Amino acid sequence: MLKELIYPSILRGLALKESYTKREFYHLIIAITDMFPSQFKDLASFRTADNESDFWTNIGHAQVHRRCRALRRFAKFTLAKNFKLSTLQSVFLPLISSEMNETKDGNYRTDASEAIGAIASCLPWKSYLRVLRQRMSELATLKRSGRQWEKHETNIIKGICAIADNFHFDLKDAYNDSSEKMEIDGADEEEEEVETEKKEEENQEETEEKEEENVEEESGEEEGEEETNSREIVRMMTVGIIPQLVKMMTPDKETVRSQVALAIIKILSLFPRQVANIKMKGIVTTVINGMSNKDAKVRESLRKILVQIGRMLGKSYVGFIFSTLEENLTEGFQKHVMSYTAHNLLVNLMTPSRKLSRLGDESSSTALDLIKTEEKEEDKKKSKKSKAKEEEEANDQMQLDDDSDGVSPAVLLPGDIDEHLTILLRIFVEDTIGKIAERRNAEEIANKIPETKGAKGTNVFNRLGQLVTFPQGANEVMDTLQKLINATDDGKVVKKLSVLLEHFGMGILENPLVKPQSSLIFIHKLLYKNLFSDKEKEEKKKEKKKRVKSKEENFLVPQIRNYRFDTGPAVRSASSIAEGNKHVLAEFAWELFARFVKKRFYDYKDEEILSMLDPFCPLLSKTVVSKYQNLVALGFKATSVFAKYPLPSLEDALPEVAQAVFEKLDNAPSKEMSQACFKLMTIIVGHSESFKVEDDQLKKLVAFIKDDLDMLHNQAISFKLLNNLLYRKIQSPDIYDLMEVLPPLMISSHDVGVRSQTSNALIQFLIHYPISKKRLRQQLEFVVKNLSYEYEAGRETAIQFLHTILVKFPQSVVEEYTEYFFLPLMVSLVSDPSPKCKRLVGEVIKTLLKATTDQKITSVWGLVTKWLDKKEKETDKQKMLQIAAIQISGLFAESLQERFGSSRGLEVLSDFIDIMKIEADRTESKTEEAEEEWKAAYYSSNSIEKLLSNLPTLFKSPSIEKTLWETVFKLLDHPHAWMRLSVSRLLGLLFSNLKEGWTKDKKSFMTQPHQLYRFSKAFIYQLGSPLLNETMAQQAAKNLIFIAMALYKNPQMDSVPKNDSEEAKDEDEMGEEAKKSAKSALYSMISRTSFMARTHSSMLVRITVMQIFAALATQIENEDFEKYMENVLRPMIQLSETTIKPKKKSAFLAQFAAPVESATKTKEDAISVANEAIELLKKKYGKLRFGELYSQVMEKAEERKNESRKRKKLEESADPQIAALKKEEVREKRKMKKRKEQEEKN
């Protein structure tokens, strides 16, 4: 009952027109497939647990996009699996056809046609033919009925094209035996077509009924017949099906259906070539003939069809398409359409494109309707694909992605176009310079015909350059263009042809078939043909002049020349025209060579390449003497390339080229030409040592350099040329005169590059050229005088120039000018306002001292000691000289080291200590001081550091032990930041030079009672100072780490003086901990720094303290470090809980802190350091022990908070008035703080 009654009823119900009724049959199919899945395996395979992906649920859904998705899944699933033919033909084919005929939605019809095509791709031949004929008979029946057949025609044709597009029978081998010939008669074809149509019309109803009954029986027989009846398939398709498709393709003269045309081409591509060619040519011709339509949209549609046909047929049919275009589009505006279409086809066929998932987008009665339908379909697709839909499709494994087809390769590859060059050249030369080009500018044609906008020849020649074989195809193109150029004397035409040449050359650059050797041969051949005619022409002119003079001797009255008695235009011979236009080809050849060079196409290390470049050298001399300026400029560019490489023929060519260059300079038509000439001479002089510069040529070059040194855009060439001349060591009075111009430019120029290049050129001249002592002294005097130049840049250049001289000049010359250089440098060291210049002057003085002899050093040192004689200086000049002497003493020690000697060091060391002692006394008494006084102490401290660093034996001096370190200790709290940093570095130097066992020397300054404790307090005070900067913080941290480790390793020194009452005053720290801090200097130091890290507003201070703690944690044993853990962890914990705004420095302190580095640190930096320190402690103790220590710290912190709250409550209850006054004071302080902040903002 299920198979005999219910199932057939369901099949009839699926073909009904009423959508609501069909949905009920869909539900019935769902029920029977769920109840009897084994009996309906094909239908059940489309069922899924997810309703979103179930075919039967979605095919009847009210939403169109759900039905579209079901059809796409069906198409993909059908291609992936093998289903029974009866199921495909009796169930799905009528179901989808019915759905397709009823809908008006374009997307749905497209997806339905693809589903029909998927079914067709699975059918054997007879079933396939039956389905195809059935659709064709439906179309014929629909037309005969005449009842609104236009509405359904599109859907039926779309289905027919989908079936034809999925023609999957490969018949190319149907006629392998060449002895057998296919016999197809045109008359027989027509008769059979008529008979076939009649039979189909009469027996249509009977066939449909039999199909449903006998599908399964026939399917097995059809599979075995396909292999043996391939010729029969060809005959039936050729005689019966394809003619009907052709009629369907062109329903009238002005209409071509794109889908049908492409479907026919798809079928024919699987046919034997001898059969396919006959039909394909007719299809292509039909499409091309349709382009004679005056409707631009129709032509555009047909162009798209032609491109797709070209892609399907491949390169073997490209020539036929081009020739058909040329033959059929021959009149009026059709020529513009022809060239435009040929260009469009060529560009598309050589460009990779996305593979087509379906042929065309829509069928229509006219090509105009096709364009409109395509635009509508694109808009609908964009609007209906919502985000929700895209997500559903992405999650579905069975979804068919329309863009998954990938990219198809280009049809035309390099080397495929050579057979069609003649046709293409004919089309596009005519488009560029023929009658088509003349008519293109007419307004009437340009407005009516879009194809006339812009000539396509230039772009096509670029494409030809990319596609031709090289050099065979390129030679054919060049021969054609050369004939055209040689045959015309019209300047406009020559210009257009030169543009074609230019684009052809750019295409050659991108051609992968071009090799370096073949390109050089190609260029040389062009140059040789088009350059060596000028010489013959000049010889002919000379002979003609001689003949004219000999004739004049026979006349009493001389013959009047250059006068025309005829009024008509002068007629030039073909040979003269050809000779006059040859420069165009020569320019093209050199331009192509220049582009290859710019592309770095040639490997100049290859000997074969160099040997092929050598024959070009004779052509250079011929090029540069041409009367055409552009050709000459290209010759100059080429010479600049050849001059860089050792070519044998170049030595003979360069003199002629140079002579031509200087002739051009005398009569240069433009600045660009003169610049090109000088650029070329720069390269020749720099790279060709065999080339000799004549005196008159050198004068011109020097004059050019002088004129262009002040011109910014020409300075690069001028300096390069000057350096090349100096490198060649060309001696001439002109060179010496030029050197007199450089020194002022070196100092006064505002451009850094000019100052640097001038300085380098001048030094090269002074080193390598023979010059008198007088000239040398004049040059050096000028530089020394400009050490006091008003602008910093000029002074910097002068200092660097002196430094280079001291490094590169012979020692004898340096020794001679030592005293001459020393005094100005010493004055500049003190008086120069720029810190950078002072630093450079110091380096120059050190270089000078290293380069001179001991005798000169002794002489100079005598001057220094004189300026240090008196400790008190009365005049400003004396104070300035004293400061200079202090600085230079340090430079002496730093540059000479052991050569300086300990005796000289001790000689000045006492003077430095006295100066620092005076400043320390002033600091203690807090008296006002002049700027020079603290500077003298500051430079003294720096010089002592240099003395001790380079002469370590001075550490043993008694004067140091007695007075120096105590004086340094007093200056640690100096009001100027520079002074603090200097003495901190000095103490750091002392700490680093202490040897093992230093604690045993009880007489030493460092082993005095509580000395380390005093130092720790002083450095902690520096950390809390508002003058703190990063450099000072780093130095203080290093010193504190040394002190802490010294106290840890020497317990006998770890004590606090009894009378010292200043411990870490934390309100929360009382009792036992305070007693411990009073006994241990190390504990006191850690406690003080911890308190500072918790209360100080500067993040730099916090970061420095945590870095100190981290360093100590790595060096102190675990058990010993545990007693400091509370003070170490508290600032880290507090940092993550609170935010403290940094305080601003006062105006008084800001004036001292202005010169130091910025100490800006953010809270994020502090948190990062705190986290790193905590991680380090975790690794040190392990997570378990660290957790215990951490919890102890937190418990003690909570206890302190509770005790503080209780104490405050007791104070409030004991004396409420005092408590209220304290709260009021706090409020007033907050108000004052807010006012100050507001005032500072305003």
Short mmCIF file of C-alpha atoms in Angstrom, two decimals, residues 748-908:
data_model
loop_
_atom_site.label_atom_id
_atom_site.label_comp_id
_atom_site.label_asym_id
_atom_site.label_seq_id
_atom_site.Cartn_x
_atom_site.Cartn_y
_atom_site.Cartn_z
CA SER A 748 78.43 79.68 7.86
CA SER A 749 76.19 77.22 5.99
CA HIS A 750 72.90 76.35 7.68
CA ASP A 751 72.76 72.91 6.07
CA VAL A 752 74.38 70.06 8.01
CA GLY A 753 75.19 68.11 4.85
CA VAL A 754 76.92 71.09 3.23
CA ARG A 755 79.07 71.69 6.31
CA SER A 756 80.01 68.03 6.50
CA GLN A 757 80.85 67.65 2.80
CA THR A 758 82.81 70.90 2.74
CA SER A 759 84.80 69.81 5.78
CA ASN A 760 85.59 66.43 4.20
CA ALA A 761 86.70 68.02 0.92
CA LEU A 762 88.91 70.54 2.70
CA ILE A 763 90.58 67.86 4.83
CA GLN A 764 91.16 65.69 1.77
CA PHE A 765 92.81 68.65 0.07
CA LEU A 766 95.04 69.48 3.05
CA ILE A 767 96.16 65.87 3.43
CA HIS A 768 96.79 64.81 -0.19
CA TYR A 769 97.81 68.03 -1.95
CA PRO A 770 101.21 69.72 -1.60
CA ILE A 771 100.67 73.04 0.18
CA SER A 772 103.01 75.58 1.71
CA LYS A 773 103.25 76.22 5.45
CA LYS A 774 101.79 79.67 4.95
CA ARG A 775 98.66 78.34 3.22
CA LEU A 776 98.28 75.61 5.85
CA ARG A 777 98.57 78.12 8.68
CA GLN A 778 96.01 80.38 7.02
CA GLN A 779 93.52 77.51 6.80
CA LEU A 780 94.11 76.51 10.43
CA GLU A 781 93.91 80.11 11.67
CA PHE A 782 90.52 80.49 10.06
CA VAL A 783 89.21 77.38 11.81
CA VAL A 784 90.66 78.33 15.22
CA LYS A 785 89.18 81.81 15.04
CA ASN A 786 85.74 80.31 14.40
CA LEU A 787 85.82 78.31 17.62
CA SER A 788 84.02 81.37 19.00
CA TYR A 789 81.56 81.64 16.08
CA GLU A 790 78.20 83.05 17.15
CA TYR A 791 76.15 80.02 16.06
CA GLU A 792 76.50 76.62 17.69
CA ALA A 793 76.42 74.67 14.41
CA GLY A 794 79.41 76.58 13.04
CA ARG A 795 81.40 76.10 16.25
CA GLU A 796 80.60 72.40 16.24
CA THR A 797 81.86 72.04 12.65
CA ALA A 798 85.10 73.87 13.50
CA ILE A 799 85.71 71.62 16.53
CA GLN A 800 85.08 68.46 14.51
CA PHE A 801 87.37 69.75 11.76
CA LEU A 802 90.20 70.22 14.28
CA HIS A 803 89.59 66.74 15.69
CA THR A 804 89.88 65.20 12.20
CA ILE A 805 93.11 67.11 11.56
CA LEU A 806 94.63 65.85 14.83
CA VAL A 807 93.70 62.27 13.92
CA LYS A 808 94.81 62.27 10.25
CA PHE A 809 97.72 64.71 10.15
CA PRO A 810 101.31 63.50 10.74
CA GLN A 811 102.52 63.72 14.34
CA SER A 812 105.22 66.23 13.42
CA VAL A 813 102.62 68.70 12.16
CA VAL A 814 100.43 68.17 15.24
CA GLU A 815 103.41 68.72 17.53
CA GLU A 816 104.25 71.93 15.71
CA TYR A 817 100.78 73.36 16.28
CA THR A 818 100.15 71.96 19.78
CA GLU A 819 100.48 75.24 21.69
CA TYR A 820 98.68 77.11 18.92
CA PHE A 821 95.67 74.81 19.28
CA PHE A 822 95.79 74.41 23.05
CA LEU A 823 95.03 77.93 24.23
CA PRO A 824 91.96 78.57 22.01
CA LEU A 825 90.58 75.16 22.89
CA MET A 826 91.07 75.85 26.58
CA VAL A 827 89.19 79.15 26.32
CA SER A 828 86.40 77.47 24.37
CA LEU A 829 86.14 74.76 27.01
CA VAL A 830 85.27 77.38 29.65
CA SER A 831 83.42 80.04 27.70
CA ASP A 832 81.32 78.04 25.22
CA PRO A 833 77.65 78.17 26.32
CA SER A 834 76.76 74.86 24.59
CA PRO A 835 77.26 71.66 26.65
CA LYS A 836 77.63 69.66 23.44
CA CYS A 837 80.43 71.92 22.17
CA LYS A 838 82.15 71.71 25.56
CA ARG A 839 82.03 67.94 25.38
CA LEU A 840 83.50 67.99 21.86
CA VAL A 841 86.24 70.42 22.90
CA GLY A 842 87.18 68.07 25.74
CA GLU A 843 87.53 65.20 23.27
CA VAL A 844 89.68 67.35 20.96
CA ILE A 845 91.98 68.33 23.85
CA LYS A 846 92.40 64.67 24.84
CA THR A 847 93.20 63.76 21.23
CA LEU A 848 95.73 66.61 21.07
CA LEU A 849 97.46 65.50 24.27
CA LYS A 850 97.65 61.89 23.09
CA ALA A 851 99.18 62.92 19.76
CA THR A 852 101.91 65.26 21.12
CA THR A 853 105.27 64.51 22.70
CA ASP A 854 106.26 64.62 26.39
CA GLN A 855 108.26 67.80 25.82
CA LYS A 856 105.23 69.67 24.54
CA ILE A 857 103.13 68.23 27.36
CA THR A 858 105.55 69.62 29.92
CA SER A 859 105.42 73.03 28.28
CA VAL A 860 101.63 73.10 28.25
CA TRP A 861 101.38 71.72 31.79
CA GLY A 862 103.41 74.67 33.03
CA LEU A 863 100.61 77.01 31.93
CA VAL A 864 98.03 74.91 33.74
CA THR A 865 99.94 74.94 37.04
CA LYS A 866 100.32 78.73 36.89
CA TRP A 867 96.58 79.18 36.74
CA LEU A 868 96.21 76.90 39.77
CA ASP A 869 98.76 78.72 41.96
CA LYS A 870 96.40 80.79 44.05
CA LYS A 871 93.45 79.31 45.85
CA GLU A 872 91.57 82.60 45.97
CA LYS A 873 91.07 84.43 42.70
CA GLU A 874 90.25 88.10 42.75
CA THR A 875 89.10 88.86 39.20
CA ASP A 876 86.56 87.03 37.03
CA LYS A 877 89.24 86.31 34.46
CA GLN A 878 91.39 84.59 37.05
CA LYS A 879 88.44 82.54 38.26
CA MET A 880 87.64 81.52 34.70
CA LEU A 881 91.26 80.46 34.09
CA GLN A 882 91.24 78.52 37.36
CA ILE A 883 88.11 76.60 36.31
CA ALA A 884 89.69 75.92 32.91
CA ALA A 885 92.86 74.65 34.57
CA ILE A 886 90.84 72.34 36.82
CA GLN A 887 88.99 70.81 33.88
CA ILE A 888 92.11 70.44 31.75
CA SER A 889 93.93 68.73 34.61
CA GLY A 890 91.33 66.01 34.55
CA LEU A 891 91.65 65.76 30.77
CA PHE A 892 95.44 65.41 31.15
CA ALA A 893 94.98 62.50 33.53
CA GLU A 894 92.27 60.87 31.41
CA SER A 895 94.18 61.08 28.12
CA LEU A 896 97.77 60.48 29.27
CA GLN A 897 97.13 58.08 32.18
CA GLU A 898 100.57 56.71 33.18
CA ARG A 899 102.34 59.33 31.08
CA PHE A 900 100.78 62.00 33.26
CA GLY A 901 102.66 60.72 36.32
CA SER A 902 101.74 60.49 39.99
CA SER A 903 103.90 63.52 40.85
CA ARG A 904 101.82 65.78 38.66
CA GLY A 905 98.67 64.21 40.08
CA LEU A 906 99.71 64.91 43.68
CA GLU A 907 100.73 68.41 42.65
CA VAL A 908 97.18 69.37 41.68
#
